[in-house]
Amino acid sequence: DFEQAGDQVAARLKGLSLEESRIDGIVDANGGTAYTEWTLAFRNGSAMQREARAQIMLPPGGVVSRLTLWIDGEPREAAFGPRATVKDAYRKVVERRRDPVLITTCGPDRILMQCFPVPPNGGTMKVRIGITSPLALESRAAGLVRAPYFTERNFDVPGDVRHAVWYEGDGPLQSVPSN
């Protein structure tokens, strides 16, 4: 994988797949904001360590406000810092084959997520991305919450993987199909 610890998503990696996807959110209608957590678990069926990479489109105006990585089954919160500092730290950790996850911006409302190492021979790696975003107001009484989604990825999403979505709010909620 020539793009490991790089800035490109690149080609799909054999044996690397999404095993779990769950979106949980809270809508604050009075504040005009939403907080969304996207939990992702990756599975590596190959014989070597893999790096899961994806470009993710955030809701308009959204920012990553939390990042969690599970290490030995325990959730650990990530640190935030300037791009150059965190990229350098991530490369050093990847060289030592430790347990990092990295989120960097890569365009308006778009992030690059990198997770390494997804352990070989059926090993898994789990992360959670917390996103704070404004509601897209349709009127004084109605707003939209847009969920994040992959625009590019280097792993498969098997047909039997379902993306679980759950939101709660301080007012009535309804699902609207995307275009």
Coordinates of C-alpha atoms in Angstrom, one line a residue:
D1 CA 0.0 0.0 0.0
F2 CA 2.0 2.9 -1.3
E3 CA -0.4 5.5 0.1
Q4 CA -0.1 4.3 3.7
A5 CA 0.2 7.4 6.0
G6 CA -0.2 9.6 2.9
D7 CA -2.7 12.1 1.8
Q8 CA -4.7 10.0 -0.8
V9 CA -7.3 7.4 -0.3
A10 CA -6.1 5.4 -3.3
A11 CA -7.3 1.9 -4.4
R12 CA -9.3 -0.6 -2.5
L13 CA -7.2 -3.0 -0.4
K14 CA -7.8 -6.7 -0.7
G15 CA -9.3 -8.1 2.5
L16 CA -10.1 -4.8 4.1
S17 CA -13.8 -4.1 4.8
L18 CA -16.3 -2.2 6.9
E19 CA -17.8 -4.5 9.5
E20 CA -20.0 -2.1 11.4
S21 CA -21.4 1.4 10.8
R22 CA -23.6 3.2 13.3
I23 CA -24.7 6.9 13.4
D24 CA -26.2 8.3 16.6
G25 CA -27.2 11.9 16.9
I26 CA -28.8 14.5 19.1
V27 CA -30.7 17.5 17.6
D28 CA -31.0 20.7 19.5
A29 CA -33.8 22.5 17.6
N30 CA -33.7 25.5 19.9
G31 CA -30.0 25.9 19.4
G32 CA -30.1 25.1 15.7
T33 CA -27.4 22.5 16.0
A34 CA -26.9 18.7 15.8
Y35 CA -24.2 16.5 17.3
T36 CA -23.6 13.2 15.4
E37 CA -21.3 10.3 16.3
W38 CA -20.4 7.9 13.5
T39 CA -18.9 4.6 14.9
L40 CA -17.1 2.5 12.3
A41 CA -15.4 -0.9 12.7
F42 CA -13.0 -2.3 10.1
R43 CA -12.1 -5.9 9.5
N44 CA -8.9 -7.1 7.9
G45 CA -9.0 -10.5 6.3
S46 CA -5.5 -10.3 4.7
A47 CA -2.3 -11.6 6.2
M48 CA -0.7 -8.1 6.6
Q49 CA -1.6 -5.0 8.6
R50 CA -3.8 -2.5 6.6
E51 CA -4.6 1.1 6.9
A52 CA -8.3 2.0 6.4
R53 CA -8.7 5.4 4.7
A54 CA -11.7 7.4 3.6
Q55 CA -12.8 10.8 2.6
I56 CA -15.9 11.7 4.4
M57 CA -18.4 14.5 3.6
L58 CA -19.5 16.3 6.7
P59 CA -22.8 18.1 7.1
P60 CA -22.5 21.7 5.7
G61 CA -20.7 23.8 8.3
G62 CA -19.9 20.7 10.3
V63 CA -16.7 20.2 12.3
V64 CA -15.1 17.2 13.9
S65 CA -15.4 17.9 17.6
R66 CA -14.4 14.4 19.0
L67 CA -12.4 11.4 17.9
T68 CA -12.3 8.1 19.7
L69 CA -10.2 4.9 19.0
W70 CA -10.8 1.6 20.8
I71 CA -7.5 0.1 22.1
D72 CA -7.8 -3.4 23.7
G73 CA -11.6 -3.0 23.8
E74 CA -11.4 0.3 25.7
P75 CA -12.4 3.7 24.1
R76 CA -9.6 6.3 24.1
E77 CA -10.1 9.9 23.2
A78 CA -7.8 11.4 20.6
A79 CA -5.9 14.7 20.9
F80 CA -6.3 17.7 18.5
G81 CA -3.6 19.9 17.1
P82 CA -2.3 21.7 14.0
R83 CA -2.3 19.7 10.7
A84 CA 1.5 19.5 10.4
T85 CA 2.0 18.5 14.0
V86 CA -0.6 15.7 13.9
K87 CA 0.4 14.4 10.4
D88 CA 4.0 14.1 11.7
A89 CA 2.9 12.4 14.8
Y90 CA 0.7 10.0 12.8
R91 CA 3.6 9.0 10.5
K92 CA 5.9 8.3 13.4
V93 CA 3.2 6.1 15.1
V94 CA 2.5 4.3 11.8
E95 CA 6.3 3.6 11.5
R96 CA 6.2 2.0 15.0
R97 CA 3.0 0.1 14.1
R98 CA 1.0 1.5 17.1
D99 CA -2.7 2.3 17.2
P100 CA -3.5 5.7 15.7
V101 CA -6.4 7.3 14.0
L102 CA -6.0 10.6 12.2
I103 CA -8.6 13.1 10.9
T104 CA -7.5 16.0 8.7
T105 CA -9.4 18.4 6.6
C106 CA -9.2 17.9 2.8
G107 CA -11.7 20.5 1.4
P108 CA -14.8 22.4 2.4
D109 CA -16.9 20.2 4.8
R110 CA -14.7 17.2 3.9
I111 CA -12.2 15.2 6.0
L112 CA -9.7 12.4 5.4
M113 CA -9.8 9.6 8.0
Q114 CA -6.8 7.2 8.4
C115 CA -6.7 4.2 10.8
F116 CA -3.6 2.0 11.2
P117 CA -3.0 -0.8 11.9
V118 CA -6.1 -2.8 11.2
P119 CA -4.7 -6.1 12.5
P120 CA -4.3 -9.0 10.0
N121 CA -6.0 -12.4 9.9
G122 CA -9.5 -11.2 10.8
G123 CA -8.5 -8.4 13.2
T124 CA -10.6 -5.4 13.7
M125 CA -10.2 -1.7 14.5
K126 CA -13.0 0.5 15.8
V127 CA -13.3 4.4 15.7
R128 CA -15.9 7.0 16.5
I129 CA -16.0 10.4 14.9
G130 CA -18.0 13.1 16.7
I131 CA -19.4 15.9 14.4
T132 CA -21.0 19.2 15.5
S133 CA -23.0 20.9 12.8
P134 CA -25.6 23.6 12.3
L135 CA -29.1 22.6 11.2
A136 CA -29.9 23.5 7.6
L137 CA -32.9 25.7 8.2
E138 CA -35.8 25.2 5.8
S139 CA -38.1 27.6 7.6
R140 CA -38.4 29.2 11.0
A141 CA -40.0 26.0 12.2
A142 CA -38.1 23.3 10.3
G143 CA -34.4 22.3 9.9
L144 CA -32.5 19.5 8.3
V145 CA -29.8 17.3 9.8
R146 CA -27.5 15.9 7.1
A147 CA -25.6 12.7 8.0
P148 CA -22.0 12.3 7.0
Y149 CA -21.1 9.9 4.2
F150 CA -18.1 8.4 2.4
T151 CA -17.1 10.1 -0.8
E152 CA -14.0 7.8 -1.3
R153 CA -12.8 4.8 0.5
N154 CA -10.1 2.1 0.3
F155 CA -12.2 -0.7 1.9
D156 CA -15.2 -2.8 0.8
V157 CA -18.7 -2.4 2.2
P158 CA -20.2 -5.9 2.1
G159 CA -23.8 -6.1 1.1
D160 CA -24.8 -7.5 4.5
V161 CA -23.4 -4.5 6.4
R162 CA -26.3 -2.2 7.5
H163 CA -25.7 1.4 8.5
A164 CA -27.7 1.9 11.7
V165 CA -29.0 5.4 12.2
W166 CA -30.6 6.8 15.4
Y167 CA -31.4 10.5 16.2
E168 CA -33.2 12.0 19.2
G169 CA -34.3 15.6 19.6
D170 CA -36.2 18.2 21.5
G171 CA -38.9 18.3 18.9
P172 CA -40.6 16.1 16.4
L173 CA -38.2 14.3 13.9
Q174 CA -38.9 12.8 10.6
S175 CA -36.8 11.1 8.0
V176 CA -36.4 12.7 4.6
P177 CA -34.9 10.6 1.7
S178 CA -31.8 12.1 0.1
N179 CA -31.7 13.0 -3.5

